[in-house]
PDB file of C-alpha atoms in Angstrom:
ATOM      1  CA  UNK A 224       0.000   0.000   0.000  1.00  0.00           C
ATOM      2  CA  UNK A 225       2.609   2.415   0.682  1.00  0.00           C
ATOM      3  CA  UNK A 226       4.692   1.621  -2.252  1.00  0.00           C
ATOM      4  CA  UNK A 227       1.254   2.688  -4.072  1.00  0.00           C
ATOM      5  CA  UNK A 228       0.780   5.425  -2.572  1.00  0.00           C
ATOM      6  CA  UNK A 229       3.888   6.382  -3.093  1.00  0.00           C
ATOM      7  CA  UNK A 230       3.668   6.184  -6.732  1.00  0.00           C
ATOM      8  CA  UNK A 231       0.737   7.963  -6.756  1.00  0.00           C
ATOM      9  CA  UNK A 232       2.657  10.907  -4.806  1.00  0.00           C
ATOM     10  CA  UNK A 233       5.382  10.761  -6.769  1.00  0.00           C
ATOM     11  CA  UNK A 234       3.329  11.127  -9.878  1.00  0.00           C
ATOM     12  CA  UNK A 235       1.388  14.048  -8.637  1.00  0.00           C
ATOM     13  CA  UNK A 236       4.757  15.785  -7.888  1.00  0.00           C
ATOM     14  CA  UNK A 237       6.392  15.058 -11.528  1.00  0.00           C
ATOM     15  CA  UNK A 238       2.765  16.481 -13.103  1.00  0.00           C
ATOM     16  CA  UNK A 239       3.002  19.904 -10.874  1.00  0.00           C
ATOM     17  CA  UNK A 240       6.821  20.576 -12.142  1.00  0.00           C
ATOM     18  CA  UNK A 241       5.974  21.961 -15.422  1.00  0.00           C
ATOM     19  CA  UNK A 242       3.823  25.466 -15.093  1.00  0.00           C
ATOM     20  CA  UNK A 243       3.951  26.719 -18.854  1.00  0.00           C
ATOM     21  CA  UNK A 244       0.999  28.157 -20.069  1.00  0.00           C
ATOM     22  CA  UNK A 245      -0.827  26.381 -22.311  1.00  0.00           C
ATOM     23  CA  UNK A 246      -2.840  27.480 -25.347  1.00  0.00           C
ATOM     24  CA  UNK A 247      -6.181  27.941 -24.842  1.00  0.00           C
ATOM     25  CA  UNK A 248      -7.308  25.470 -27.539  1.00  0.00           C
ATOM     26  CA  UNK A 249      -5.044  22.743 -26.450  1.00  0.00           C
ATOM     27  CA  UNK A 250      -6.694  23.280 -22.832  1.00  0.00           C
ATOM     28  CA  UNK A 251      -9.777  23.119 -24.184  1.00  0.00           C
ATOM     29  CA  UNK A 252      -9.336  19.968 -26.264  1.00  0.00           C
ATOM     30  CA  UNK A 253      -8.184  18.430 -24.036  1.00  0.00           C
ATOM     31  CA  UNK A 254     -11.279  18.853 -21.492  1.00  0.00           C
ATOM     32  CA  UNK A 255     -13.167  17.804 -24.182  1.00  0.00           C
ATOM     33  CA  UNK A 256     -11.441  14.559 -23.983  1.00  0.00           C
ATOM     34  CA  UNK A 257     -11.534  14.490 -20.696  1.00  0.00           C
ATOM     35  CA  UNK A 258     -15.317  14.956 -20.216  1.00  0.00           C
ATOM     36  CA  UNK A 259     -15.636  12.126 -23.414  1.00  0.00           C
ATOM     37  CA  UNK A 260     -13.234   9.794 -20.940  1.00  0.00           C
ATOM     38  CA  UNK A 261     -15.393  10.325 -18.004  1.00  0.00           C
ATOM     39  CA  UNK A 262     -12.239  10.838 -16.360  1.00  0.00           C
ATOM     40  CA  UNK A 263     -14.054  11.255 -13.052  1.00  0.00           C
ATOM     41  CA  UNK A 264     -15.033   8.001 -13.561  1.00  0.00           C
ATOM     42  CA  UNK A 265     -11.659   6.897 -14.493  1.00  0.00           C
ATOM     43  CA  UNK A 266     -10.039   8.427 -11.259  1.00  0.00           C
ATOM     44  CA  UNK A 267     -12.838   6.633  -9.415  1.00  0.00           C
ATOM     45  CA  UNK A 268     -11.497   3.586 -10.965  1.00  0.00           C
ATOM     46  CA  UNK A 269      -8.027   4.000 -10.199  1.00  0.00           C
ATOM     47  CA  UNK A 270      -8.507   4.692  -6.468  1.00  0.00           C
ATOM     48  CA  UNK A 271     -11.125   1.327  -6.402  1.00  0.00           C
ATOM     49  CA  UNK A 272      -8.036  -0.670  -7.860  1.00  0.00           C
ATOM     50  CA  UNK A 273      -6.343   0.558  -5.043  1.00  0.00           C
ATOM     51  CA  UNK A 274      -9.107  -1.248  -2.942  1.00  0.00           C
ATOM     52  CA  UNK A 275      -7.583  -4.706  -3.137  1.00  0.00           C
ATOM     53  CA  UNK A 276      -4.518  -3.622  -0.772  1.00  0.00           C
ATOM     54  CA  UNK A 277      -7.262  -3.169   2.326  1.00  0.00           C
ATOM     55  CA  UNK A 278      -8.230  -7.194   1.666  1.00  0.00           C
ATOM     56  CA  UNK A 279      -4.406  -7.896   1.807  1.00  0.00           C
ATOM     57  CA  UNK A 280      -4.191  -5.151   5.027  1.00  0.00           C
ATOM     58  CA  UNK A 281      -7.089  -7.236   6.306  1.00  0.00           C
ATOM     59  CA  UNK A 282      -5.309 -10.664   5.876  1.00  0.00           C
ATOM     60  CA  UNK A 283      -2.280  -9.811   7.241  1.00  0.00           C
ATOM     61  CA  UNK A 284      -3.589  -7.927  10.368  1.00  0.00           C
ATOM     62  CA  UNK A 285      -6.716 -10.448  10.643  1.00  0.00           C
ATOM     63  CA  UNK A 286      -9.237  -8.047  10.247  1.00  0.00           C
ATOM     64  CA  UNK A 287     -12.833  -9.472  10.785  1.00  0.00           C
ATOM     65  CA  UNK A 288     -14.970  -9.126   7.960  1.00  0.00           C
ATOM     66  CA  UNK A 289     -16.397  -5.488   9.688  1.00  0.00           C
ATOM     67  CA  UNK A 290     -12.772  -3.989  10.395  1.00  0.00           C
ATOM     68  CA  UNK A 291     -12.268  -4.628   7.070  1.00  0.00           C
ATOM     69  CA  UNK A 292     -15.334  -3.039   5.958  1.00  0.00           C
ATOM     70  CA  UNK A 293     -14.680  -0.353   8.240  1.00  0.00           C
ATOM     71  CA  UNK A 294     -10.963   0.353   6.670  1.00  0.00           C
ATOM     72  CA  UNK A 295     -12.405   0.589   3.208  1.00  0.00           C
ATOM     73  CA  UNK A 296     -14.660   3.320   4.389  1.00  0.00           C
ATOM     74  CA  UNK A 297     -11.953   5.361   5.996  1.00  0.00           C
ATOM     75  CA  UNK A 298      -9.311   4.861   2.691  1.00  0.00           C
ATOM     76  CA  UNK A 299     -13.364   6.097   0.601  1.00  0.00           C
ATOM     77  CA  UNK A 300     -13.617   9.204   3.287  1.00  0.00           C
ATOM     78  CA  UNK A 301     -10.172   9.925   2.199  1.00  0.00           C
ATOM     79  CA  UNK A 302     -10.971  10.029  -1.375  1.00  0.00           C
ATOM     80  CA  UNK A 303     -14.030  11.862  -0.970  1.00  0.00           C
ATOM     81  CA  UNK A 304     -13.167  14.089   1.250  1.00  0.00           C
ATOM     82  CA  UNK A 305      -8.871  14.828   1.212  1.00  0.00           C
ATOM     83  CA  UNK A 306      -7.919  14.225  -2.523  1.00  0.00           C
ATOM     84  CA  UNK A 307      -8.544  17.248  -4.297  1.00  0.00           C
ATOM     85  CA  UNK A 308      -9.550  15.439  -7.493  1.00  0.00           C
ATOM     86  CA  UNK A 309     -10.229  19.460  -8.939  1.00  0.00           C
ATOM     87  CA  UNK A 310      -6.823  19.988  -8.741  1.00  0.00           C
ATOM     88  CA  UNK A 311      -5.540  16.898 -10.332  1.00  0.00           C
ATOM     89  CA  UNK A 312      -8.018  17.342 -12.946  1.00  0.00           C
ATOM     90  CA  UNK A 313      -6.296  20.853 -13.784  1.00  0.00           C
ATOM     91  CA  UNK A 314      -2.538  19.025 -13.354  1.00  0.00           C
ATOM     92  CA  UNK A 315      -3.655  16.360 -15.617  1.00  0.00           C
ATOM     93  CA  UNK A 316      -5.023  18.788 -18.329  1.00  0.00           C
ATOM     94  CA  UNK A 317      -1.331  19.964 -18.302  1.00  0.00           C
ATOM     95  CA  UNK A 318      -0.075  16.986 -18.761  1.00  0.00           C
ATOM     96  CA  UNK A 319      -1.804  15.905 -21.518  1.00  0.00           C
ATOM     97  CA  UNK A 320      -1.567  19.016 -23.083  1.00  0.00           C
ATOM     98  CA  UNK A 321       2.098  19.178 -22.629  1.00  0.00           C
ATOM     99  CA  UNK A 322       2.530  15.346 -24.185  1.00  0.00           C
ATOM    100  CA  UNK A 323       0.283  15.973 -26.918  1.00  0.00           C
ATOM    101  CA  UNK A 324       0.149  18.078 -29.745  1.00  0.00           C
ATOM    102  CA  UNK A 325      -3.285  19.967 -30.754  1.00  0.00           C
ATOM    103  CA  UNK A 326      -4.123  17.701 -33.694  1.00  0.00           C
ATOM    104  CA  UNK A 327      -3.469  14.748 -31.546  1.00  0.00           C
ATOM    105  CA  UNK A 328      -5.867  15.751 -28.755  1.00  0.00           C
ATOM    106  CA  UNK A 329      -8.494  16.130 -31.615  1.00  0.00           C
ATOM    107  CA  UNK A 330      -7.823  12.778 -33.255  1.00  0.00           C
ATOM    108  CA  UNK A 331      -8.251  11.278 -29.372  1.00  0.00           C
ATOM    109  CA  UNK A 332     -11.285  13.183 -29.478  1.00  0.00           C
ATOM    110  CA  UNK A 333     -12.421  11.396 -32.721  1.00  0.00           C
ATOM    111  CA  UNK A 334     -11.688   8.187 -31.332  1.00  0.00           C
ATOM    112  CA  UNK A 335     -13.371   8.448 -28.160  1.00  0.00           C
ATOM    113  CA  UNK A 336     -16.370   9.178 -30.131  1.00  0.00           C
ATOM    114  CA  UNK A 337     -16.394   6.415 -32.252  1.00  0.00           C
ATOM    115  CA  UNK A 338     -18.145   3.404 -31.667  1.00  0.00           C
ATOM    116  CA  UNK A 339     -14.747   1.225 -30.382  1.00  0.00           C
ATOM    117  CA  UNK A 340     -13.453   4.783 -28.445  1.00  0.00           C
ATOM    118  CA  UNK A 341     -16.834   4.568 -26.968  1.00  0.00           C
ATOM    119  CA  UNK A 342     -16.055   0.829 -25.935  1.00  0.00           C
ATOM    120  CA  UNK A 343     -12.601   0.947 -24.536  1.00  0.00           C
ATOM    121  CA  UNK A 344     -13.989   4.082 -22.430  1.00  0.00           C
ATOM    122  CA  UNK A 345     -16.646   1.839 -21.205  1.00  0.00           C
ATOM    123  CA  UNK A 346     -14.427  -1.027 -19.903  1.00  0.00           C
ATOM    124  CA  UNK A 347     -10.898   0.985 -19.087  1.00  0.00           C
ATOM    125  CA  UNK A 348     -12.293   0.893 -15.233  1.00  0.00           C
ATOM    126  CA  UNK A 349     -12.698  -2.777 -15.279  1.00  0.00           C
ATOM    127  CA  UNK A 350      -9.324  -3.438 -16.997  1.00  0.00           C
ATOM    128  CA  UNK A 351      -7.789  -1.074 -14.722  1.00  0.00           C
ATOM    129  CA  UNK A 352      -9.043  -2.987 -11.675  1.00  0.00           C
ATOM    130  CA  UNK A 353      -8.678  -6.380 -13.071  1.00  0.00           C
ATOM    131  CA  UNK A 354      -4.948  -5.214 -14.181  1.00  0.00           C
ATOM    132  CA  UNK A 355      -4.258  -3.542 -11.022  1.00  0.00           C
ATOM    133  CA  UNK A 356      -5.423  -7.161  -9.073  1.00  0.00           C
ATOM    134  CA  UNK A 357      -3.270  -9.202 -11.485  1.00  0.00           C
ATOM    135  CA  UNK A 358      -0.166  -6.731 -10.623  1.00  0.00           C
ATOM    136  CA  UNK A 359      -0.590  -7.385  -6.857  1.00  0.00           C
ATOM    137  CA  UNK A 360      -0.824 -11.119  -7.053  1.00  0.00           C
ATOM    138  CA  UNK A 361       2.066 -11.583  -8.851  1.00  0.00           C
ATOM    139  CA  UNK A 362       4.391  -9.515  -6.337  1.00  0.00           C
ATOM    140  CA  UNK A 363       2.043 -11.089  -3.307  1.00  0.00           C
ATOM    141  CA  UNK A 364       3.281 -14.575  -4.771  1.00  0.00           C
ATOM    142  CA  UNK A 365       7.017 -13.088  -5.440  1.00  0.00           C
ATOM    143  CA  UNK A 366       6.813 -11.170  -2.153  1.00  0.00           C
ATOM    144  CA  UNK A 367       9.420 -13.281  -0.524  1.00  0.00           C
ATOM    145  CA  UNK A 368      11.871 -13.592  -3.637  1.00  0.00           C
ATOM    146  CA  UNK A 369      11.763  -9.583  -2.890  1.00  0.00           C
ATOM    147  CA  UNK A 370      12.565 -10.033   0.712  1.00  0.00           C
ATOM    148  CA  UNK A 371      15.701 -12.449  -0.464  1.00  0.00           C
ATOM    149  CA  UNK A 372      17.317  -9.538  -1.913  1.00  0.00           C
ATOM    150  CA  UNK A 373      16.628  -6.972  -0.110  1.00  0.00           C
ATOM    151  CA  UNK A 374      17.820  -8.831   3.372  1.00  0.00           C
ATOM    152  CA  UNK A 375      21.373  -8.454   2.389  1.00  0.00           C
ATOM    153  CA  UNK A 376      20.664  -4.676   1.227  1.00  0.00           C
ATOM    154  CA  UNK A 377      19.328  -4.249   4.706  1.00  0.00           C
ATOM    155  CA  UNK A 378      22.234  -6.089   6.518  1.00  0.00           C
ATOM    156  CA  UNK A 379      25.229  -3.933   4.745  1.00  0.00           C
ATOM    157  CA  UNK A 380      23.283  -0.629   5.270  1.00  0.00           C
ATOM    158  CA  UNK A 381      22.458  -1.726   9.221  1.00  0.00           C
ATOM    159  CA  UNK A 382      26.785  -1.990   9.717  1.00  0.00           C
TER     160      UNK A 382
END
């Protein structure tokens, strides 16, 4: 979880470097494609794919079936209430519009319109869960393999 989390904070912190101004039609474009991604709903998406880490917080601390309930809706109040998802929204727009050129954000635009656009829009929460799940049970099962290594890390730095 924190290794997410940091991630995520790192990520933020890369995005807010850059503070060019951006054209207004590239700004605009690219809210356009935002508001044809649902990207609220994407962000939702990301942060339930994050979910899966209270089950494994749950395991390891043997949560009953309530705690863990319980810890979901504190890491939810935290997303609903602490993450300024208005200000990402604006840092993401900059990002986008930084990465891609104005005739790029309107072909993106295109495709999220058509009919397949319109599809991969649809399921890109799902993958992004299902993707997110498949990520953390690999490292869950090659958890230990990472504790191999880093033990001697651990040992020289402790000397």
């Amino acid at each position: 979880m924190k290794r997410m989390l940091l991630v995520f904070v790192a990520t933020l912190a890369l995005i807010s470097l850059a503070n060019a101004q951006i054209p207004a039609e590239k700004v605009a474009e690219t809210e356009k494609m935002f508001e044809l991604m649902g990207i609220d709903k994407q962000l939702k998406g990301g942060f339930e794919a994050m979910l899966p880490v209270v089950d494994q917080l749950a395991q390891q601390y043997q949560l009953t079936p309530d705690q863990k309930e319980e810890m979901k809706n504190i890491y939810r109040a935290w997303w609903d209430t602490d993450i300024d998802r208005k200000s990402m929204k604006e840092k993401m727009v900059k990002l986008y519009a930084d990465t891609f050129t104005l005739e790029e954000l309107k072909d993106l635009n295109k495709f999220y319109q058509s009919p397949i656009g319109k599809k991969f829009l649809e399921v890109s929460p799902v993958l992004m869960q299902e993707g997110a799940r498949i990520g953390m049970d690999e490292a869950s099962a090659k958890e230990a393999n990472l504790l191999k290594r880093l033990t001697p890390f651990f040992e020289k730095i402790a000397k």
